[in-house]
Amino acid sequence: MSLYRKLLENHPLANIAFAVVLMLGVFAYLTMPREQDPEINFNWVVITTVLPGASAEDVEKRVTEPLEDAIKGVADIRFVLSSSRENVSNILVRFRDIPASVFDKRINDLRREIQNKASSELPDVAKDPRVLEVTTSNGFPTALVLVTGQAADEVLRQRARLLKNEFERMNGVDQVFATGLQDPELLVEFDPVALANRGLSATQVADATQAWFRDVFAGKVETQSGDERNAWLVRILGEHVDPAKLADIPVGSAQVPLASVAEVSRGRAKAGSLATHEGKPAVMLSITKKSRVNTLDMIARINGFIAEKNPLLAADGIRLELLDDQTIPTRESIGIMEANAVVGLAVVLIICWLFLGTRIALLVGIGLPFSLAGTFAVLAALGYTVNISVLLGVVIVLGMVVDDAVVVVETIYYKMQRGLAAIDASIEAMREVVAPVTSSVLTTMAAFLPLMLLPGIVGKFMFVIPFIITLALAISLLEAYWMLPVHVAAVGRRPPADDWRARFNHRLRVRYSRLLLALLRRPRLSLGAAGLVFVLAVGAVAGGA
């Protein structure tokens, strides 16, 4: 106990540690990102590959099946679902419930297998497969921004694409998905009669267009002029957005101009989905955020961007509008949980004041912010965010963290009333209550720890609640065993109890004693009533009430 006595006698150390933990906790809570749900990785991966101009059957055979063969080489996969439609292949890969470090390795293996298969077997015109991990951050849009115009013309499309690129560069944005944004095309409509008259076929038109409409890199040419040597990179430009350039390419061995057998014009790709707003054509931008990004701050940046861009876009008849603001339910949920936490804290303090008096209520009460501050400091260091699950854990643990403090401070004052000095009373109190108090706290932890072992997605959502309860209880033990005795020594002896509080406690003890005696005198009736309540509770749970 000599070391423990030195800790109790060193008031500055205890006070400085108390203040530092409070400041760290307050800073952590104010700077932690806000979001509605905790950051959860569902162990789902979506692989999207685009093969332009291909039917669903071609996409299945040329893209989906080769990628599924590549996926078979990755371990810990639970199942694979795929769908092939016109131009697009979608593959959903569900991994088993594995640790995060193992999941990261499997994702790297999956990306490598997909990339190898794409470079070796997929058609040259196929786009690179996009591998997306599904989490609570990118699984659902954080904001929906609507770009409306006066007509479904090139002005709306160009402005929407530029705005999409600007949103993608915004801090905290992960991806932006556009609905109703049709890509530009050059449309070649051939005349079958003109082809037949010139002995050509539609296949020759397609081959000629594919062969000529591309940029060719012809390598490097070295020249020498006197003693001077020069090297030139040669590139032949074939891709033009001008329909007239494409109309001049030769078709077939007779070198017939494309314009003589087909009409080339500007067009847009067939829309997989369209968006309208109040009868006006629109493009909807679904914005997802990166992990551990403050939802409230990101929406504020989006609102600022919209307010800045709307006056500039008004001349073109374009308007930006935030259609779905996820900060509204997030603010409401966090506000409700914060209000519940404040009410719970006030109720705990009022009850302590009612039964124990002002001085003990204050000594017990200052341990609450210390425990919560330490909890938030650790959560911030581990990368957690402020969400409804975190605040639910705080609300649950509010009434628990004062139990050990109440027992310790009451025992210390009891020893002080028997004539011991504050430090000696604290040491004697610790000898008496350290075992039962520690056992009580460990028992409470043990009741919640199994929730941390739940498997699957539900377990990931529930993990943070028992973790917060366990962490806050452990920090409350530290405060009760070290800082609380130091504060008791600084405050001094407890003043005499108020008459009304003494009478109130006396009446309460008398009534409780009478009720307890009445129950003890009728053990069979008491046990029967308790058993009936238990049976009714089990029946209610089984019946889904």
XYZ file of C-alpha atoms in Angstrom:
545
model
C 0.000 0.000 0.000
C 3.009 2.335 0.171
C 2.761 3.110 -3.559
C -0.985 3.580 -3.263
C -0.472 5.986 -0.317
C 1.978 8.018 -2.394
C -0.567 8.231 -5.224
C -3.245 9.494 -2.817
C -0.932 12.029 -1.243
C 0.157 13.408 -4.629
C -2.832 15.684 -5.217
C -1.326 17.623 -8.175
C -0.717 14.413 -10.152
C -4.303 13.246 -9.674
C -5.763 16.654 -10.522
C -3.575 17.089 -13.597
C -4.455 13.601 -14.866
C -8.135 14.333 -14.233
C -7.981 17.613 -16.171
C -5.976 16.112 -19.054
C -8.469 13.252 -19.526
C -11.375 15.728 -19.455
C -9.764 17.939 -22.095
C -8.874 14.971 -24.313
C -12.418 13.654 -24.032
C -14.069 16.969 -24.839
C -11.725 17.544 -27.789
C -12.335 14.011 -29.055
C -16.114 14.334 -28.843
C -16.136 17.685 -30.633
C -13.838 16.499 -33.445
C -15.085 12.936 -33.983
C -16.968 12.491 -37.279
C -20.770 12.369 -37.032
C -22.787 9.749 -38.874
C -26.014 7.873 -38.304
C -24.682 4.307 -38.324
C -21.332 2.841 -37.291
C -18.770 2.093 -39.959
C -19.419 -1.532 -40.965
C -17.861 -3.573 -43.757
C -20.448 -6.083 -44.961
C -17.800 -8.387 -46.531
C -19.578 -7.851 -49.854
C -17.778 -6.957 -53.062
C -19.469 -5.835 -56.283
C -17.624 -6.275 -59.580
C -19.027 -4.251 -62.488
C -17.749 -4.602 -66.047
C -19.028 -2.791 -69.145
C -18.879 -4.324 -72.624
C -20.287 -1.682 -75.026
C -22.752 -2.848 -77.658
C -22.989 -6.430 -76.373
C -26.186 -8.384 -75.781
C -26.937 -10.071 -72.483
C -25.852 -13.447 -73.907
C -22.537 -12.033 -75.133
C -21.902 -10.338 -71.786
C -22.568 -13.626 -69.969
C -20.250 -15.624 -72.223
C -17.458 -13.098 -72.852
C -17.307 -11.323 -69.483
C -19.253 -12.890 -66.623
C -18.144 -16.498 -67.037
C -14.399 -15.701 -67.353
C -14.553 -13.465 -64.276
C -16.403 -16.157 -62.309
C -13.616 -18.591 -63.207
C -11.084 -16.099 -61.857
C -13.031 -15.640 -58.624
C -12.864 -19.393 -57.921
C -9.184 -19.010 -57.095
C -9.886 -16.707 -54.111
C -10.299 -18.269 -50.668
C -12.946 -17.626 -47.983
C -15.772 -16.884 -50.441
C -19.223 -17.775 -49.162
C -21.166 -17.409 -52.408
C -21.139 -15.605 -55.767
C -24.166 -14.106 -57.533
C -23.986 -12.716 -61.056
C -26.305 -10.973 -63.484
C -25.703 -10.182 -67.122
C -27.686 -7.647 -69.055
C -27.145 -5.591 -72.154
C -23.668 -3.994 -71.998
C -23.133 -4.661 -68.263
C -21.969 -7.561 -66.086
C -22.567 -7.413 -62.307
C -21.053 -9.947 -59.911
C -21.710 -9.940 -56.145
C -19.110 -11.749 -54.038
C -19.958 -12.510 -50.395
C -17.004 -13.408 -48.204
C -17.222 -15.400 -44.993
C -17.075 -13.718 -41.593
C -13.313 -13.269 -41.406
C -11.103 -10.740 -39.556
C -10.532 -7.382 -41.179
C -6.843 -8.110 -41.830
C -7.701 -11.382 -43.602
C -10.480 -9.651 -45.568
C -7.999 -7.041 -46.838
C -5.739 -9.835 -48.091
C -8.638 -11.565 -49.829
C -9.659 -8.298 -51.494
C -6.119 -7.892 -52.837
C -6.204 -11.479 -54.102
C -9.568 -10.829 -55.769
C -8.365 -7.652 -57.462
C -5.265 -9.438 -58.754
C -7.240 -12.385 -60.157
C -9.791 -10.075 -61.785
C -7.074 -7.900 -63.321
C -5.170 -10.902 -64.690
C -8.328 -12.357 -66.213
C -9.363 -8.983 -67.678
C -6.009 -8.467 -69.391
C -5.820 -11.998 -70.789
C -9.340 -13.093 -71.769
C -11.798 -10.195 -71.824
C -12.480 -8.454 -75.157
C -10.308 -5.438 -75.930
C -13.326 -3.143 -76.058
C -14.431 -4.150 -72.536
C -13.901 -1.551 -69.836
C -11.696 -2.387 -66.887
C -13.707 -4.198 -64.178
C -14.583 -1.996 -61.200
C -14.239 -3.709 -57.802
C -16.224 -2.017 -55.028
C -16.292 -2.992 -51.347
C -19.753 -2.429 -49.870
C -19.793 -0.640 -46.495
C -22.271 1.500 -44.601
C -20.520 4.551 -46.077
C -20.703 3.697 -49.779
C -23.540 1.163 -49.718
C -26.146 3.920 -49.503
C -26.002 7.472 -50.893
C -25.179 10.172 -48.384
C -26.760 12.823 -50.605
C -28.786 12.980 -53.818
C -28.150 16.055 -55.957
C -30.511 16.821 -58.844
C -29.319 18.672 -61.938
C -32.356 19.994 -63.829
C -32.429 21.706 -67.215
C -34.873 23.164 -69.681
C -34.477 20.289 -72.161
C -32.769 16.925 -72.447
C -30.062 18.415 -74.660
C -26.292 18.505 -74.850
C -26.123 21.495 -72.496
C -27.669 19.512 -69.633
C -25.468 16.507 -70.342
C -22.221 18.487 -70.467
C -22.987 20.504 -67.336
C -24.022 17.373 -65.456
C -20.809 15.578 -66.397
C -18.674 18.554 -65.326
C -20.560 18.804 -62.040
C -20.116 15.061 -61.476
C -16.364 15.455 -61.895
C -16.301 18.392 -59.478
C -18.249 16.457 -56.855
C -15.820 13.531 -57.209
C -12.933 15.875 -56.394
C -14.676 17.197 -53.286
C -13.078 16.307 -49.965
C -14.718 13.272 -48.336
C -16.603 12.083 -51.445
C -15.953 8.469 -52.437
C -17.967 8.014 -55.625
C -20.688 9.776 -57.626
C -23.196 7.711 -59.606
C -25.170 9.486 -62.333
C -28.728 8.521 -63.301
C -30.053 9.804 -66.625
C -26.629 10.855 -67.914
C -26.422 9.542 -71.479
C -22.943 9.244 -72.982
C -22.390 10.851 -76.416
C -22.113 8.623 -79.479
C -21.476 8.885 -83.181
C -24.347 7.052 -84.851
C -23.654 5.236 -88.162
C -26.905 4.315 -89.991
C -26.075 2.354 -93.150
C -28.304 1.975 -96.210
C -28.711 -1.738 -97.148
C -29.523 -0.898 -100.774
C -26.431 1.304 -101.148
C -24.299 -1.439 -99.610
C -25.703 -4.072 -101.975
C -25.142 -1.853 -105.032
C -21.449 -1.530 -104.131
C -20.975 -5.143 -103.119
C -20.392 -4.325 -99.468
C -21.815 -5.770 -96.261
C -22.658 -4.374 -92.852
C -19.734 -6.336 -91.379
C -17.285 -4.474 -93.630
C -18.741 -1.167 -92.440
C -18.287 -2.206 -88.812
C -14.730 -3.455 -89.404
C -13.725 -0.318 -91.260
C -15.162 1.915 -88.552
C -13.389 -0.062 -85.824
C -10.090 -0.063 -87.711
C -10.028 3.637 -88.559
C -11.768 5.189 -85.567
C -8.901 4.872 -83.099
C -5.650 6.528 -82.188
C -2.584 4.593 -83.372
C 0.791 4.917 -81.691
C 3.371 4.283 -84.403
C 6.443 4.331 -82.182
C 9.552 6.508 -82.336
C 11.347 7.920 -85.360
C 14.937 9.118 -85.111
C 16.307 11.774 -87.482
C 19.776 13.187 -87.937
C 20.734 16.561 -89.293
C 24.490 16.959 -89.313
C 25.712 16.218 -85.809
C 22.288 16.750 -84.287
C 20.070 13.719 -83.607
C 16.346 14.066 -82.878
C 13.746 11.524 -81.778
C 10.049 11.950 -82.552
C 7.071 10.049 -81.163
C 4.601 9.347 -83.980
C 0.885 9.122 -83.220
C -1.940 8.922 -85.761
C -5.161 10.506 -84.548
C -8.260 8.595 -85.600
C -10.823 9.415 -82.911
C -12.747 12.565 -83.793
C -15.973 13.920 -82.399
C -16.760 15.459 -85.779
C -19.160 13.218 -87.772
C -17.685 14.548 -91.049
C -14.267 13.067 -90.210
C -15.790 9.632 -89.656
C -17.852 9.900 -92.852
C -14.643 10.170 -94.927
C -13.117 6.823 -93.927
C -12.838 4.212 -96.727
C -14.840 0.983 -96.626
C -13.874 -2.270 -98.348
C -11.236 -2.947 -100.955
C -12.824 -0.427 -103.295
C -12.155 2.295 -100.722
C -15.742 3.535 -100.850
C -16.293 6.552 -98.556
C -18.511 5.740 -95.612
C -20.718 8.735 -96.404
C -21.828 7.109 -99.675
C -23.344 4.057 -97.942
C -24.255 5.406 -94.488
C -25.312 8.521 -92.648
C -23.112 9.590 -89.708
C -24.641 11.808 -87.031
C -24.287 12.678 -83.378
C -26.317 10.678 -80.891
C -26.465 9.538 -77.339
C -26.228 6.107 -75.786
C -29.416 4.280 -74.943
C -30.430 5.299 -71.444
C -30.591 2.570 -68.847
C -32.528 4.933 -66.590
C -33.957 8.429 -66.834
C -34.656 11.149 -64.266
C -37.197 13.962 -64.291
C -38.183 16.549 -61.717
C -41.474 18.432 -61.857
C -41.801 17.521 -65.519
C -38.316 18.772 -66.446
C -35.468 16.542 -67.638
C -32.822 15.972 -64.996
C -29.699 14.063 -64.051
C -29.547 12.637 -60.539
C -26.137 12.392 -58.846
C -25.934 9.866 -55.995
C -22.998 10.801 -53.753
C -21.378 8.343 -51.351
C -18.817 9.286 -48.721
C -15.526 7.762 -47.697
C -15.074 5.873 -44.451
C -14.879 7.921 -41.225
C -15.873 11.151 -42.952
C -18.101 13.548 -41.027
C -21.504 13.366 -42.718
C -22.581 16.755 -41.402
C -19.444 18.503 -42.681
C -19.665 16.852 -46.094
C -23.305 17.879 -46.585
C -22.371 21.409 -45.532
C -19.689 21.444 -48.253
C -22.202 20.161 -50.815
C -24.716 22.859 -49.844
C -22.010 25.506 -50.152
C -21.035 24.177 -53.566
C -24.666 24.254 -54.739
C -25.149 27.814 -53.484
C -21.988 28.873 -55.308
C -22.776 27.160 -58.617
C -26.480 27.962 -59.069
C -25.985 31.651 -59.987
C -23.358 30.625 -62.560
C -25.536 27.905 -64.103
C -28.722 29.984 -64.244
C -27.735 31.527 -67.609
C -27.852 28.028 -69.191
C -31.160 27.141 -67.533
C -29.432 24.627 -65.247
C -30.229 24.325 -61.555
C -28.705 22.263 -58.749
C -30.858 21.005 -55.883
C -30.096 18.810 -52.862
C -32.860 16.239 -53.118
C -32.041 13.925 -50.194
C -30.205 15.280 -47.152
C -29.021 12.451 -44.894
C -27.937 14.927 -42.220
C -31.575 15.453 -41.208
C -32.101 11.934 -39.776
C -28.489 11.916 -38.576
C -28.921 15.177 -36.643
C -32.268 14.019 -35.246
C -30.921 10.635 -34.133
C -27.782 12.068 -32.552
C -29.799 14.898 -30.962
C -32.236 12.432 -29.382
C -29.445 10.281 -27.987
C -27.562 13.326 -26.665
C -30.736 14.587 -24.987
C -31.302 11.152 -23.424
C -27.724 11.151 -22.151
C -28.155 14.590 -20.558
C -31.453 13.556 -18.944
C -29.876 10.342 -17.661
C -26.948 12.259 -16.195
C -29.314 14.702 -14.467
C -31.431 11.868 -13.026
C -28.333 10.117 -11.653
C -27.134 13.302 -9.971
C -30.577 14.096 -8.530
C -30.926 10.610 -7.052
C -27.433 10.788 -5.532
C -28.255 14.204 -4.059
C -31.600 12.972 -2.727
C -30.177 10.014 -0.823
C -26.542 10.948 -0.139
C -26.409 14.726 0.094
C -24.878 17.525 -1.917
C -21.219 16.824 -1.183
C -21.290 13.121 -2.040
C -23.472 13.801 -5.081
C -20.844 16.215 -6.397
C -17.989 13.823 -5.664
C -19.820 11.023 -7.438
C -21.020 13.329 -10.221
C -17.560 14.526 -11.276
C -16.630 10.921 -11.903
C -19.269 10.696 -14.631
C -17.717 13.212 -17.035
C -14.282 11.720 -16.315
C -15.433 8.222 -17.299
C -17.227 9.486 -20.413
C -14.310 11.722 -21.407
C -11.871 8.834 -21.119
C -14.217 6.638 -23.135
C -14.509 9.147 -25.989
C -10.747 9.750 -25.958
C -10.117 6.027 -26.479
C -12.861 5.771 -29.134
C -11.372 8.664 -31.087
C -7.909 7.098 -30.904
C -9.324 3.828 -32.278
C -11.025 5.592 -35.204
C -14.666 5.369 -34.112
C -17.308 7.948 -35.037
C -20.169 9.513 -33.085
C -23.281 7.606 -34.114
C -26.461 6.290 -32.547
C -24.818 3.007 -31.488
C -22.046 4.833 -29.634
C -24.516 7.146 -27.902
C -26.763 4.194 -27.030
C -23.845 2.581 -25.223
C -23.244 5.859 -23.356
C -26.896 6.084 -22.291
C -26.842 2.484 -21.028
C -23.659 2.905 -19.000
C -24.568 6.239 -17.382
C -26.179 4.706 -14.305
C -23.536 1.996 -13.952
C -20.402 4.092 -13.643
C -21.546 5.699 -10.367
C -22.157 2.427 -8.502
C -18.538 1.824 -7.550
C -18.015 5.500 -6.699
C -21.006 5.516 -4.331
C -19.736 2.464 -2.432
C -16.177 3.798 -2.208
C -17.078 7.321 -1.062
C -19.586 6.078 1.512
C -17.012 3.687 2.960
C -14.349 6.400 3.109
C -16.673 8.787 4.959
C -17.705 5.989 7.301
C -14.039 5.453 8.232
C -13.518 9.208 8.599
C -16.465 9.423 10.997
C -14.681 6.821 13.113
C -11.751 9.192 13.551
C -9.343 8.227 10.742
C -7.622 10.828 8.581
C -8.728 11.084 4.958
C -5.720 9.209 3.502
C -5.853 6.480 6.156
C -9.625 6.200 5.742
C -9.191 5.794 1.980
C -6.616 3.024 2.404
C -8.748 1.178 4.950
C -11.810 1.586 2.726
C -9.932 0.117 -0.222
C -8.917 -2.905 1.858
C -12.567 -3.434 2.703
C -14.368 -2.817 -0.613
C -11.827 -3.341 -3.407
C -12.700 -7.026 -3.796
C -16.529 -6.729 -3.818
C -16.539 -3.554 -5.931
C -14.146 -5.015 -8.502
C -16.138 -8.251 -8.584
C -19.361 -6.315 -9.110
C -17.908 -4.336 -12.025
C -16.383 -7.441 -13.604
C -19.740 -9.209 -13.299
C -21.433 -6.355 -15.140
C -18.755 -6.488 -17.840
C -19.217 -10.236 -18.174
C -22.938 -9.721 -18.794
C -22.241 -7.522 -21.832
C -19.068 -9.079 -23.209
C -20.914 -11.931 -25.026
C -22.541 -9.293 -27.246
C -19.060 -8.546 -28.601
C -18.809 -12.145 -29.841
C -21.972 -12.150 -31.967
C -21.182 -13.281 -35.521
C -22.151 -11.655 -38.785
C -23.344 -8.181 -39.603
C -25.506 -7.967 -36.458
C -22.413 -8.637 -34.369
C -20.545 -5.834 -36.132
C -23.357 -3.390 -35.391
C -23.619 -4.531 -31.750
C -19.893 -4.684 -30.997
C -19.461 -1.030 -30.099
C -22.209 -1.037 -27.411
C -20.662 -3.626 -25.034
C -17.227 -2.249 -25.851
C -18.241 1.212 -24.641
C -19.872 -0.215 -21.507
C -16.780 -2.262 -20.648
C -14.426 0.633 -21.342
C -16.443 3.158 -19.308
C -16.705 0.775 -16.334
C -12.950 0.154 -16.377
C -12.248 3.905 -16.432
C -14.764 4.463 -13.610
C -12.845 1.948 -11.482
C -9.665 3.947 -12.036
C -11.440 7.129 -10.970
C -13.051 5.508 -7.917
C -9.824 3.918 -6.669
C -7.485 6.857 -7.269
C -8.989 10.248 -7.994
C -12.124 9.982 -5.871
C -10.162 9.432 -2.589
C -7.960 12.397 -3.514
C -11.037 14.580 -3.991
C -12.509 13.347 -0.685
C -9.280 14.298 1.089
C -9.426 17.750 -0.505
C -13.081 18.329 0.416
C -12.796 17.089 3.991
C -15.362 15.555 6.330
C -19.012 15.288 5.402
C -21.282 17.848 7.096
C -24.198 16.583 9.179
C -27.137 15.341 7.152
C -30.160 17.585 6.710
C -33.108 16.769 8.946
C -35.519 16.228 6.045
C -33.067 13.882 4.275
C -32.501 11.895 7.477
C -36.242 11.528 8.031
C -36.791 10.562 4.397
C -34.084 7.889 4.452
C -35.356 6.590 7.809
C -38.907 6.189 6.514
C -37.654 4.493 3.376
C -35.531 2.014 5.345
C -38.417 1.233 7.718
C -40.853 0.533 4.880
C -38.339 -1.536 2.974
C -37.557 -3.570 6.115
C -41.256 -4.255 6.747
C -41.778 -5.371 3.156
C -38.712 -7.605 3.288
C -39.839 -9.209 6.565
C -43.302 -9.841 5.144
C -41.798 -11.623 2.141
C -39.389 -13.660 4.261
C -42.250 -14.864 6.463
C -44.054 -16.203 3.378
C -41.259 -17.890 1.381
C -43.534 -20.138 -0.714
C -45.766 -17.256 -1.757
C -42.739 -15.087 -2.589
C -41.061 -17.792 -4.652
C -44.349 -18.581 -6.394
C -44.881 -14.951 -7.347
C -41.308 -14.673 -8.633
C -41.739 -17.890 -10.632
C -45.008 -16.639 -12.116
C -43.368 -13.405 -13.237
C -40.543 -15.410 -14.817
C -42.961 -17.685 -16.678
C -44.960 -14.690 -17.938
C -41.750 -13.032 -19.137
C -40.668 -16.179 -21.007
C -44.137 -16.478 -22.541
C -44.072 -12.860 -23.661
C -40.694 -13.335 -25.351
C -41.756 -16.591 -26.999
C -45.001 -15.027 -28.215
C -43.218 -12.020 -29.692
C -44.933 -9.524 -27.406
